[in-house]
Short mmCIF file of N, CA, C and O in Angstrom, two decimals:
data_model
loop_
_atom_site.label_atom_id
_atom_site.label_comp_id
_atom_site.label_asym_id
_atom_site.label_seq_id
_atom_site.Cartn_x
_atom_site.Cartn_y
_atom_site.Cartn_z
N UNK A 1 -2.58 19.46 4.84
CA UNK A 1 -3.66 18.91 4.20
C UNK A 1 -3.43 17.34 4.23
O UNK A 1 -2.28 16.80 3.70
N UNK A 2 -4.57 16.64 4.34
CA UNK A 2 -4.49 15.14 4.31
C UNK A 2 -4.58 14.62 2.97
O UNK A 2 -5.42 15.10 2.21
N UNK A 3 -3.58 13.82 2.53
CA UNK A 3 -3.75 13.15 1.26
C UNK A 3 -3.21 11.68 1.34
O UNK A 3 -2.27 11.43 2.02
N UNK A 4 -4.06 10.75 0.62
CA UNK A 4 -3.63 9.44 0.63
C UNK A 4 -3.67 9.06 -0.88
O UNK A 4 -4.59 9.40 -1.75
N UNK A 5 -2.50 8.40 -1.35
CA UNK A 5 -2.36 8.09 -2.72
C UNK A 5 -1.99 6.64 -2.66
O UNK A 5 -0.90 6.13 -2.35
N UNK A 6 -2.74 5.83 -3.54
CA UNK A 6 -2.61 4.44 -3.59
C UNK A 6 -1.67 4.20 -5.00
O UNK A 6 -2.01 4.83 -5.92
N UNK A 7 -0.84 3.06 -4.76
CA UNK A 7 -0.08 2.58 -5.93
C UNK A 7 0.12 1.11 -6.01
O UNK A 7 -0.10 0.59 -4.90
N UNK A 8 0.40 0.54 -7.10
CA UNK A 8 0.66 -0.92 -7.07
C UNK A 8 -0.43 -1.89 -7.65
O UNK A 8 -0.19 -2.97 -7.89
N UNK A 9 -1.65 -1.28 -7.99
CA UNK A 9 -2.64 -1.99 -8.64
C UNK A 9 -2.15 -2.59 -10.13
O UNK A 9 -1.33 -1.87 -10.86
N UNK A 10 -2.57 -3.69 -10.39
CA UNK A 10 -2.01 -4.30 -11.77
C UNK A 10 -2.98 -5.40 -12.08
O UNK A 10 -3.91 -5.84 -11.31
N UNK A 11 -2.83 -6.06 -13.35
CA UNK A 11 -3.48 -7.21 -13.73
C UNK A 11 -2.46 -8.45 -13.46
O UNK A 11 -1.29 -8.36 -14.03
N UNK A 12 -2.90 -9.36 -12.83
CA UNK A 12 -2.17 -10.59 -12.53
C UNK A 12 -3.02 -11.80 -12.77
O UNK A 12 -4.15 -11.89 -12.71
N UNK A 13 -2.31 -12.94 -12.89
CA UNK A 13 -2.91 -14.22 -12.93
C UNK A 13 -3.19 -14.77 -11.61
O UNK A 13 -2.68 -14.42 -10.64
N UNK A 14 -4.30 -15.69 -11.49
CA UNK A 14 -4.56 -16.37 -10.18
C UNK A 14 -3.31 -16.99 -9.82
O UNK A 14 -2.50 -17.61 -10.44
N UNK A 15 -3.11 -16.79 -8.48
CA UNK A 15 -1.97 -17.42 -7.79
C UNK A 15 -0.77 -16.31 -7.54
O UNK A 15 0.23 -16.52 -6.93
N UNK A 16 -0.84 -15.10 -8.45
CA UNK A 16 0.15 -14.20 -8.22
C UNK A 16 0.01 -13.52 -6.88
O UNK A 16 -0.77 -13.58 -6.15
N UNK A 17 0.98 -12.49 -7.00
CA UNK A 17 1.13 -11.59 -5.86
C UNK A 17 1.30 -10.10 -6.25
O UNK A 17 1.66 -9.93 -7.32
N UNK A 18 0.76 -9.25 -5.37
CA UNK A 18 0.92 -7.87 -5.65
C UNK A 18 1.03 -7.22 -4.19
O UNK A 18 0.68 -7.62 -3.31
N UNK A 19 1.74 -6.03 -4.24
CA UNK A 19 1.86 -5.05 -3.04
C UNK A 19 1.39 -3.75 -3.36
O UNK A 19 1.83 -3.04 -4.27
N UNK A 20 0.39 -3.33 -2.72
CA UNK A 20 -0.18 -2.34 -2.78
C UNK A 20 0.34 -1.08 -1.75
O UNK A 20 0.73 -1.52 -0.64
N UNK A 21 0.62 -0.04 -2.28
CA UNK A 21 1.16 1.05 -1.50
C UNK A 21 0.28 2.30 -1.31
O UNK A 21 -0.23 2.73 -2.38
N UNK A 22 0.16 2.76 -0.06
CA UNK A 22 -0.56 4.12 0.09
C UNK A 22 0.39 5.16 0.80
O UNK A 22 0.80 5.01 1.91
N UNK A 23 0.71 6.00 0.02
CA UNK A 23 1.52 7.22 0.37
C UNK A 23 0.83 8.26 1.23
O UNK A 23 -0.22 8.75 0.56
N UNK A 24 1.18 8.56 2.39
CA UNK A 24 0.23 9.53 3.24
C UNK A 24 0.87 10.63 3.52
O UNK A 24 2.26 10.73 3.71
N UNK A 25 0.32 11.84 3.48
CA UNK A 25 0.91 13.14 3.77
C UNK A 25 -0.32 13.82 4.74
O UNK A 25 -1.44 13.43 4.39
N UNK A 26 0.17 14.74 5.60
CA UNK A 26 -0.81 15.43 6.40
C UNK A 26 -0.96 14.89 7.74
O UNK A 26 -1.46 15.63 8.79
N UNK A 27 -0.48 13.68 8.08
CA UNK A 27 -0.48 13.02 9.32
C UNK A 27 0.31 11.94 9.26
O UNK A 27 0.80 11.58 8.25
N UNK A 28 0.87 11.36 10.56
CA UNK A 28 1.76 10.28 10.48
C UNK A 28 0.97 8.94 10.67
O UNK A 28 -0.11 8.85 11.57
N UNK A 29 1.39 7.81 9.97
CA UNK A 29 0.47 6.81 9.89
C UNK A 29 0.44 5.94 11.17
O UNK A 29 -0.54 5.42 11.41
N UNK A 30 1.45 6.12 12.02
CA UNK A 30 1.36 5.32 13.31
C UNK A 30 0.31 6.02 14.23
O UNK A 30 0.21 5.36 15.24
N UNK A 31 0.00 7.17 13.93
CA UNK A 31 -0.95 7.82 14.85
C UNK A 31 -2.38 7.60 14.55
O UNK A 31 -3.28 8.14 15.27
N UNK A 32 -2.59 7.02 13.42
CA UNK A 32 -4.03 6.83 12.84
C UNK A 32 -4.33 5.37 12.66
O UNK A 32 -3.48 4.58 12.52
N UNK A 33 -5.59 5.11 12.76
CA UNK A 33 -6.04 3.87 12.27
C UNK A 33 -6.35 3.84 10.83
O UNK A 33 -6.73 4.84 10.24
N UNK A 34 -5.67 2.84 10.11
CA UNK A 34 -5.70 2.82 8.72
C UNK A 34 -6.10 1.52 8.15
O UNK A 34 -5.83 0.46 8.73
N UNK A 35 -6.78 1.52 6.91
CA UNK A 35 -7.15 0.28 6.37
C UNK A 35 -7.13 0.36 4.94
O UNK A 35 -7.10 1.40 4.18
N UNK A 36 -7.47 -0.79 4.37
CA UNK A 36 -7.56 -1.07 2.79
C UNK A 36 -9.04 -1.70 2.70
O UNK A 36 -9.46 -2.59 3.43
N UNK A 37 -9.76 -1.19 1.69
CA UNK A 37 -11.07 -1.47 1.39
C UNK A 37 -11.21 -1.56 -0.11
O UNK A 37 -10.35 -1.06 -0.98
N UNK A 38 -12.26 -2.48 -0.52
CA UNK A 38 -12.36 -2.83 -1.98
C UNK A 38 -13.70 -2.63 -2.59
O UNK A 38 -14.75 -2.92 -1.81
N UNK A 39 -13.72 -2.15 -3.68
CA UNK A 39 -14.89 -2.08 -4.44
C UNK A 39 -15.94 -0.83 -4.02
O UNK A 39 -15.66 -0.07 -3.25
N UNK A 40 -16.96 -0.66 -4.91
CA UNK A 40 -17.85 0.36 -4.75
C UNK A 40 -18.56 0.31 -3.38
O UNK A 40 -18.77 1.31 -2.66
N UNK A 41 -18.74 -0.85 -2.86
CA UNK A 41 -19.22 -1.05 -1.39
C UNK A 41 -18.12 -0.80 -0.30
O UNK A 41 -18.53 -0.90 0.73
N UNK A 42 -16.99 -0.60 -0.78
CA UNK A 42 -15.89 -0.30 0.31
C UNK A 42 -15.86 -1.35 1.32
O UNK A 42 -15.83 -1.11 2.59
N UNK A 43 -15.81 -2.69 0.72
CA UNK A 43 -15.71 -3.77 1.72
C UNK A 43 -14.41 -3.86 2.43
O UNK A 43 -13.41 -3.62 1.82
N UNK A 44 -14.41 -4.02 3.58
CA UNK A 44 -13.10 -3.78 4.53
C UNK A 44 -12.31 -5.27 4.24
O UNK A 44 -12.74 -6.33 4.19
N UNK A 45 -11.01 -4.94 3.82
CA UNK A 45 -10.13 -5.96 3.65
C UNK A 45 -9.06 -6.21 4.68
O UNK A 45 -8.85 -7.26 5.23
N UNK A 46 -8.69 -5.11 5.22
CA UNK A 46 -7.59 -5.17 6.40
C UNK A 46 -7.50 -3.90 7.11
O UNK A 46 -7.53 -2.91 6.29
N UNK A 47 -7.33 -3.90 8.35
CA UNK A 47 -7.35 -2.65 9.13
C UNK A 47 -6.08 -2.76 10.10
O UNK A 47 -5.95 -3.86 10.69
N UNK A 48 -5.43 -1.63 10.36
CA UNK A 48 -4.22 -1.76 11.29
C UNK A 48 -4.50 -0.39 12.08
O UNK A 48 -4.51 0.69 11.69
N UNK A 49 -4.73 -0.63 13.42
CA UNK A 49 -4.96 0.50 14.38
C UNK A 49 -3.72 1.11 14.84
O UNK A 49 -2.60 0.58 14.63
N UNK A 50 -3.92 2.20 15.53
CA UNK A 50 -2.55 2.98 16.18
C UNK A 50 -1.85 2.27 17.09
O UNK A 50 -0.83 2.62 17.50
N UNK A 51 -2.50 1.12 17.80
CA UNK A 51 -1.69 0.26 18.75
C UNK A 51 -1.17 -0.85 18.06
O UNK A 51 -0.63 -1.65 18.68
N UNK A 52 -1.12 -0.96 16.77
CA UNK A 52 -0.58 -2.10 16.00
C UNK A 52 -1.38 -3.28 15.90
O UNK A 52 -0.96 -4.29 15.26
N UNK A 53 -2.63 -3.25 16.29
CA UNK A 53 -3.63 -4.39 16.09
C UNK A 53 -4.06 -4.49 14.64
O UNK A 53 -4.41 -3.41 13.97
N UNK A 54 -3.94 -5.70 14.12
CA UNK A 54 -4.52 -5.75 12.73
C UNK A 54 -5.73 -6.85 12.72
O UNK A 54 -5.88 -7.68 13.58
N UNK A 55 -6.54 -6.59 11.83
CA UNK A 55 -7.74 -7.39 11.58
C UNK A 55 -7.98 -7.54 10.14
O UNK A 55 -7.87 -6.44 9.25
N UNK A 56 -8.22 -8.73 9.69
CA UNK A 56 -8.29 -9.19 8.28
C UNK A 56 -9.69 -9.63 8.12
O UNK A 56 -10.36 -10.34 8.94
N UNK A 57 -10.40 -9.26 6.98
CA UNK A 57 -11.51 -10.03 6.52
C UNK A 57 -11.25 -11.61 6.31
O UNK A 57 -10.01 -11.79 5.75
N UNK A 58 -12.21 -12.28 6.45
CA UNK A 58 -11.86 -13.81 6.32
C UNK A 58 -11.52 -14.11 4.92
O UNK A 58 -10.61 -14.95 4.70
N UNK A 59 -11.82 -13.36 3.87
CA UNK A 59 -11.53 -13.59 2.53
C UNK A 59 -9.86 -13.67 2.24
O UNK A 59 -9.49 -14.18 1.41
N UNK A 60 -9.29 -12.62 3.02
CA UNK A 60 -7.96 -12.41 2.86
C UNK A 60 -7.06 -13.04 3.77
O UNK A 60 -5.80 -13.05 3.73
N UNK A 61 -7.62 -13.51 4.90
CA UNK A 61 -6.89 -14.02 5.99
C UNK A 61 -5.89 -15.30 5.62
O UNK A 61 -6.26 -16.04 4.86
N UNK A 62 -4.65 -14.97 5.99
CA UNK A 62 -3.57 -16.00 5.59
C UNK A 62 -2.92 -15.73 4.26
O UNK A 62 -1.88 -16.33 3.90
N UNK A 63 -3.45 -14.82 3.43
CA UNK A 63 -2.92 -14.46 2.15
C UNK A 63 -2.61 -12.94 2.07
O UNK A 63 -1.59 -12.73 1.45
N UNK A 64 -3.17 -12.14 2.93
CA UNK A 64 -3.00 -10.74 2.78
C UNK A 64 -2.30 -10.37 4.14
O UNK A 64 -2.51 -10.84 5.20
N UNK A 65 -1.36 -9.26 3.99
CA UNK A 65 -0.56 -8.69 5.09
C UNK A 65 -0.61 -7.27 5.07
O UNK A 65 -0.15 -6.59 4.00
N UNK A 66 -1.31 -6.60 6.12
CA UNK A 66 -1.35 -5.12 6.23
C UNK A 66 0.05 -4.71 6.98
O UNK A 66 0.24 -5.31 8.09
N UNK A 67 0.81 -3.71 6.54
CA UNK A 67 1.86 -3.28 7.37
C UNK A 67 2.06 -1.84 7.03
O UNK A 67 1.56 -1.17 6.29
N UNK A 68 3.08 -1.10 7.80
CA UNK A 68 3.41 0.24 7.56
C UNK A 68 4.84 0.47 7.72
O UNK A 68 5.54 -0.22 8.35
N UNK A 69 5.28 1.39 6.97
CA UNK A 69 6.64 2.09 6.98
C UNK A 69 6.59 3.27 7.76
O UNK A 69 6.21 4.36 7.04
N UNK A 70 6.92 3.53 8.90
CA UNK A 70 6.77 4.59 9.78
C UNK A 70 7.79 5.65 9.29
O UNK A 70 7.59 6.82 9.64
N UNK A 71 8.86 5.31 8.76
CA UNK A 71 9.77 6.21 8.31
C UNK A 71 9.48 7.11 7.14
O UNK A 71 9.56 8.29 6.95
N UNK A 72 8.88 6.39 6.16
CA UNK A 72 8.45 6.88 4.84
C UNK A 72 6.88 7.23 4.82
O UNK A 72 6.39 7.73 3.80
N UNK A 73 6.11 7.07 5.92
CA UNK A 73 4.76 7.30 5.99
C UNK A 73 3.95 6.72 5.08
O UNK A 73 3.11 7.23 4.20
N UNK A 74 4.03 5.27 4.98
CA UNK A 74 3.42 4.49 3.87
C UNK A 74 2.74 3.35 4.50
O UNK A 74 3.24 2.65 5.45
N UNK A 75 1.49 3.02 3.97
CA UNK A 75 0.86 1.85 4.41
C UNK A 75 0.84 0.83 3.30
O UNK A 75 0.85 1.32 2.04
N UNK A 76 1.05 -0.36 3.56
CA UNK A 76 1.10 -1.63 2.65
C UNK A 76 0.06 -2.56 2.63
O UNK A 76 -0.53 -2.67 3.89
N UNK A 77 -0.27 -3.19 1.56
CA UNK A 77 -0.98 -4.40 1.63
C UNK A 77 -0.36 -5.40 0.74
O UNK A 77 -0.36 -5.30 -0.59
N UNK A 78 0.28 -6.40 1.27
CA UNK A 78 0.89 -7.46 0.52
C UNK A 78 -0.13 -8.58 0.27
O UNK A 78 -0.82 -8.99 1.12
N UNK A 79 -0.52 -8.85 -0.91
CA UNK A 79 -1.45 -9.77 -1.41
C UNK A 79 -0.63 -11.05 -2.17
O UNK A 79 -0.14 -10.82 -3.16
N UNK A 80 -0.94 -12.19 -1.47
CA UNK A 80 -0.42 -13.40 -2.14
C UNK A 80 -1.57 -14.34 -2.51
O UNK A 80 -2.79 -14.31 -2.01
N UNK A 81 -1.22 -15.36 -3.45
CA UNK A 81 -2.08 -16.30 -3.70
C UNK A 81 -3.55 -15.73 -4.36
O UNK A 81 -4.60 -16.06 -3.85
N UNK A 82 -3.31 -14.66 -5.01
CA UNK A 82 -4.67 -13.91 -5.55
C UNK A 82 -5.58 -14.66 -6.29
O UNK A 82 -5.07 -15.66 -7.13
N UNK A 83 -6.84 -14.45 -6.09
CA UNK A 83 -7.89 -15.15 -6.68
C UNK A 83 -8.77 -14.18 -7.49
O UNK A 83 -8.77 -13.03 -7.19
N UNK A 84 -9.53 -14.57 -8.58
CA UNK A 84 -10.30 -13.68 -9.22
C UNK A 84 -11.29 -12.92 -8.42
O UNK A 84 -11.51 -11.79 -8.76
N UNK A 85 -11.67 -13.62 -7.31
CA UNK A 85 -12.67 -12.96 -6.40
C UNK A 85 -12.02 -11.69 -5.60
O UNK A 85 -12.73 -10.81 -5.09
N UNK A 86 -10.64 -11.60 -5.81
CA UNK A 86 -9.92 -10.34 -5.21
C UNK A 86 -9.99 -9.14 -6.21
O UNK A 86 -9.57 -8.13 -5.69
N UNK A 87 -10.45 -9.32 -7.36
CA UNK A 87 -10.53 -8.23 -8.39
C UNK A 87 -11.34 -7.06 -7.74
O UNK A 87 -12.49 -7.29 -7.21
N UNK A 88 -10.92 -5.92 -7.99
CA UNK A 88 -11.52 -4.77 -7.62
C UNK A 88 -10.66 -3.53 -7.41
O UNK A 88 -9.45 -3.72 -7.51
N UNK A 89 -11.41 -2.38 -7.09
CA UNK A 89 -10.70 -1.12 -6.90
C UNK A 89 -10.38 -1.18 -5.34
O UNK A 89 -11.21 -1.31 -4.54
N UNK A 90 -8.95 -1.05 -4.95
CA UNK A 90 -8.59 -1.00 -3.47
C UNK A 90 -8.22 0.46 -3.18
O UNK A 90 -7.43 1.10 -3.77
N UNK A 91 -8.89 0.76 -1.98
CA UNK A 91 -8.88 2.07 -1.41
C UNK A 91 -8.05 2.01 -0.17
O UNK A 91 -8.28 1.29 0.79
N UNK A 92 -7.23 2.97 0.16
CA UNK A 92 -6.70 3.20 1.31
C UNK A 92 -7.48 4.28 2.29
O UNK A 92 -8.00 5.27 1.60
N UNK A 93 -7.57 4.05 3.40
CA UNK A 93 -8.49 5.03 4.10
C UNK A 93 -7.97 5.14 5.46
O UNK A 93 -7.06 4.16 6.19
N UNK A 94 -8.25 6.26 6.30
CA UNK A 94 -7.66 6.57 7.46
C UNK A 94 -8.75 7.34 8.42
O UNK A 94 -9.62 7.87 7.94
N UNK A 95 -8.60 7.12 9.71
CA UNK A 95 -9.42 7.74 10.72
C UNK A 95 -8.52 7.97 12.04
O UNK A 95 -7.62 7.08 12.25
N UNK A 96 -8.69 8.98 12.55
CA UNK A 96 -7.73 9.44 13.53
C UNK A 96 -7.84 8.50 14.80
O UNK A 96 -6.81 8.04 15.29
N UNK A 97 -8.96 7.98 15.15
CA UNK A 97 -9.04 7.00 16.28
C UNK A 97 -10.14 6.03 15.80
O UNK A 97 -11.32 6.41 15.65
N UNK A 98 -9.68 4.67 15.90
CA UNK A 98 -10.81 3.65 15.58
C UNK A 98 -10.12 2.30 16.08
O UNK A 98 -8.76 2.22 16.04
N UNK A 99 -10.93 1.53 16.45
CA UNK A 99 -10.34 0.07 16.75
C UNK A 99 -10.04 -0.69 15.43
O UNK A 99 -10.53 -0.16 14.37
N UNK A 100 -9.30 -1.71 15.53
CA UNK A 100 -9.12 -2.45 14.21
C UNK A 100 -10.28 -3.25 13.89
O UNK A 100 -10.36 -3.65 12.74
N UNK A 101 -11.07 -3.56 14.83
CA UNK A 101 -12.32 -4.41 14.59
C UNK A 101 -13.46 -3.94 15.27
O UNK A 101 -13.44 -3.35 16.35
N UNK A 102 -14.57 -4.53 14.63
CA UNK A 102 -15.92 -4.24 15.31
C UNK A 102 -16.38 -5.79 15.83
O UNK A 102 -16.31 -6.56 14.91
N UNK A 103 -16.92 -5.97 16.90
CA UNK A 103 -17.26 -7.28 17.39
C UNK A 103 -18.77 -7.16 17.73
O UNK A 103 -19.27 -6.33 18.51
N UNK A 104 -19.62 -8.11 17.29
CA UNK A 104 -21.09 -8.13 17.50
C UNK A 104 -21.40 -9.64 17.62
O UNK A 104 -21.03 -10.41 16.70
N UNK A 105 -22.04 -10.00 18.83
CA UNK A 105 -22.32 -11.60 19.00
C UNK A 105 -21.26 -12.49 18.81
O UNK A 105 -21.46 -13.45 18.30
N UNK A 106 -20.03 -11.99 19.16
CA UNK A 106 -18.91 -12.93 19.19
C UNK A 106 -18.41 -12.91 17.80
O UNK A 106 -17.24 -13.58 17.59
N UNK A 107 -18.77 -12.25 16.88
CA UNK A 107 -18.26 -12.12 15.36
C UNK A 107 -17.50 -10.90 15.39
O UNK A 107 -18.02 -9.65 15.63
N UNK A 108 -16.18 -10.95 14.97
CA UNK A 108 -15.38 -9.62 14.85
C UNK A 108 -15.00 -9.57 13.32
O UNK A 108 -14.57 -10.52 12.70
N UNK A 109 -15.30 -8.26 12.87
CA UNK A 109 -14.67 -7.88 11.47
C UNK A 109 -14.04 -6.70 11.58
O UNK A 109 -14.03 -5.97 12.42
N UNK A 110 -13.21 -6.56 10.39
CA UNK A 110 -12.49 -5.36 10.35
C UNK A 110 -13.38 -3.98 10.51
O UNK A 110 -14.53 -3.99 9.94
N UNK A 111 -12.88 -2.95 11.10
CA UNK A 111 -13.83 -1.72 11.11
C UNK A 111 -14.20 -1.33 9.75
O UNK A 111 -13.60 -1.23 8.77
N UNK A 112 -15.66 -1.05 9.70
CA UNK A 112 -16.25 -0.77 8.30
C UNK A 112 -15.84 0.41 7.72
O UNK A 112 -15.41 1.51 8.48
N UNK A 113 -16.06 0.67 6.46
CA UNK A 113 -15.72 1.94 5.82
C UNK A 113 -16.39 3.14 6.37
O UNK A 113 -15.73 4.29 6.22
N UNK A 114 -17.55 2.96 7.06
CA UNK A 114 -18.37 4.22 7.40
C UNK A 114 -17.67 4.94 8.57
O UNK A 114 -17.87 6.13 8.75
N UNK A 115 -16.61 4.17 9.20
CA UNK A 115 -15.98 4.83 10.24
C UNK A 115 -14.77 5.66 9.86
O UNK A 115 -14.04 6.33 10.55
N UNK A 116 -14.42 5.52 8.57
CA UNK A 116 -13.31 6.14 7.99
C UNK A 116 -13.38 7.61 7.39
O UNK A 116 -14.44 7.79 6.72
N UNK A 117 -12.58 8.42 7.73
CA UNK A 117 -12.87 9.87 7.17
C UNK A 117 -11.99 10.23 5.90
O UNK A 117 -12.60 10.74 5.07
N UNK A 118 -10.71 9.75 5.87
CA UNK A 118 -9.98 10.05 4.72
C UNK A 118 -9.79 8.92 3.82
O UNK A 118 -9.53 7.82 4.15
N UNK A 119 -9.70 9.31 2.49
CA UNK A 119 -9.84 8.20 1.43
C UNK A 119 -8.92 8.66 0.42
O UNK A 119 -8.67 9.77 0.08
N UNK A 120 -8.21 7.53 -0.31
CA UNK A 120 -7.64 7.88 -1.46
C UNK A 120 -8.40 7.62 -2.72
O UNK A 120 -9.53 7.38 -2.51
N UNK A 121 -7.77 7.71 -3.85
CA UNK A 121 -8.59 7.67 -5.15
C UNK A 121 -8.73 6.10 -5.55
O UNK A 121 -9.36 5.83 -6.42
N UNK A 122 -7.97 5.35 -5.01
CA UNK A 122 -7.96 3.86 -5.41
C UNK A 122 -6.93 3.41 -6.48
O UNK A 122 -6.51 4.14 -7.34
N UNK A 123 -6.69 2.02 -6.31
CA UNK A 123 -5.86 1.43 -7.40
C UNK A 123 -6.46 0.03 -7.63
O UNK A 123 -6.94 -0.55 -6.87
N UNK A 124 -6.51 -0.11 -9.05
CA UNK A 124 -7.26 -1.32 -9.65
C UNK A 124 -6.50 -2.44 -9.63
O UNK A 124 -5.19 -2.57 -10.09
N UNK A 125 -7.00 -3.59 -9.02
CA UNK A 125 -6.44 -4.87 -8.97
C UNK A 125 -7.34 -5.85 -9.86
O UNK A 125 -8.59 -5.97 -9.51
N UNK A 126 -6.86 -6.59 -10.81
CA UNK A 126 -7.46 -7.28 -11.71
C UNK A 126 -6.86 -8.84 -11.55
O UNK A 126 -5.66 -8.92 -11.88
N UNK A 127 -7.49 -9.85 -11.32
CA UNK A 127 -6.97 -11.14 -11.16
C UNK A 127 -7.76 -12.16 -12.16
O UNK A 127 -8.85 -12.37 -12.03
N UNK A 128 -7.01 -12.47 -13.25
CA UNK A 128 -7.76 -13.11 -14.37
C UNK A 128 -6.61 -13.87 -15.11
O UNK A 128 -5.46 -13.49 -15.25
N UNK A 129 -7.10 -15.10 -15.64
CA UNK A 129 -6.23 -16.01 -16.57
C UNK A 129 -6.35 -15.50 -17.88
O UNK A 129 -5.85 -16.03 -18.82
#
């Protein structure tokens, strides 16, 4: 049975850091395309495909890092220099096969949420002074 469970959300001040963790069971993270999404609209934040390619949304580029621990089957999102605009519910998602990005007209974005099959329940991040 596939399960994704997110941890690590918290309330922080602007400029602070958080590390989100997604504990996975039912498949191995290195064999799947996995990503982090935010909010009710499930806006893509970062995606890591099964070939190790990463794609970040422009909003988090240079501040966020997606990675995985293949020994413990965990997906991470390291978030630095947090801004109030980063506030939201963060969801971990997975798909058996997908690219890290979709490109149209020369513009490439992380693979959208509609392509993801498996989802966690989310963890809340609040950035406020």
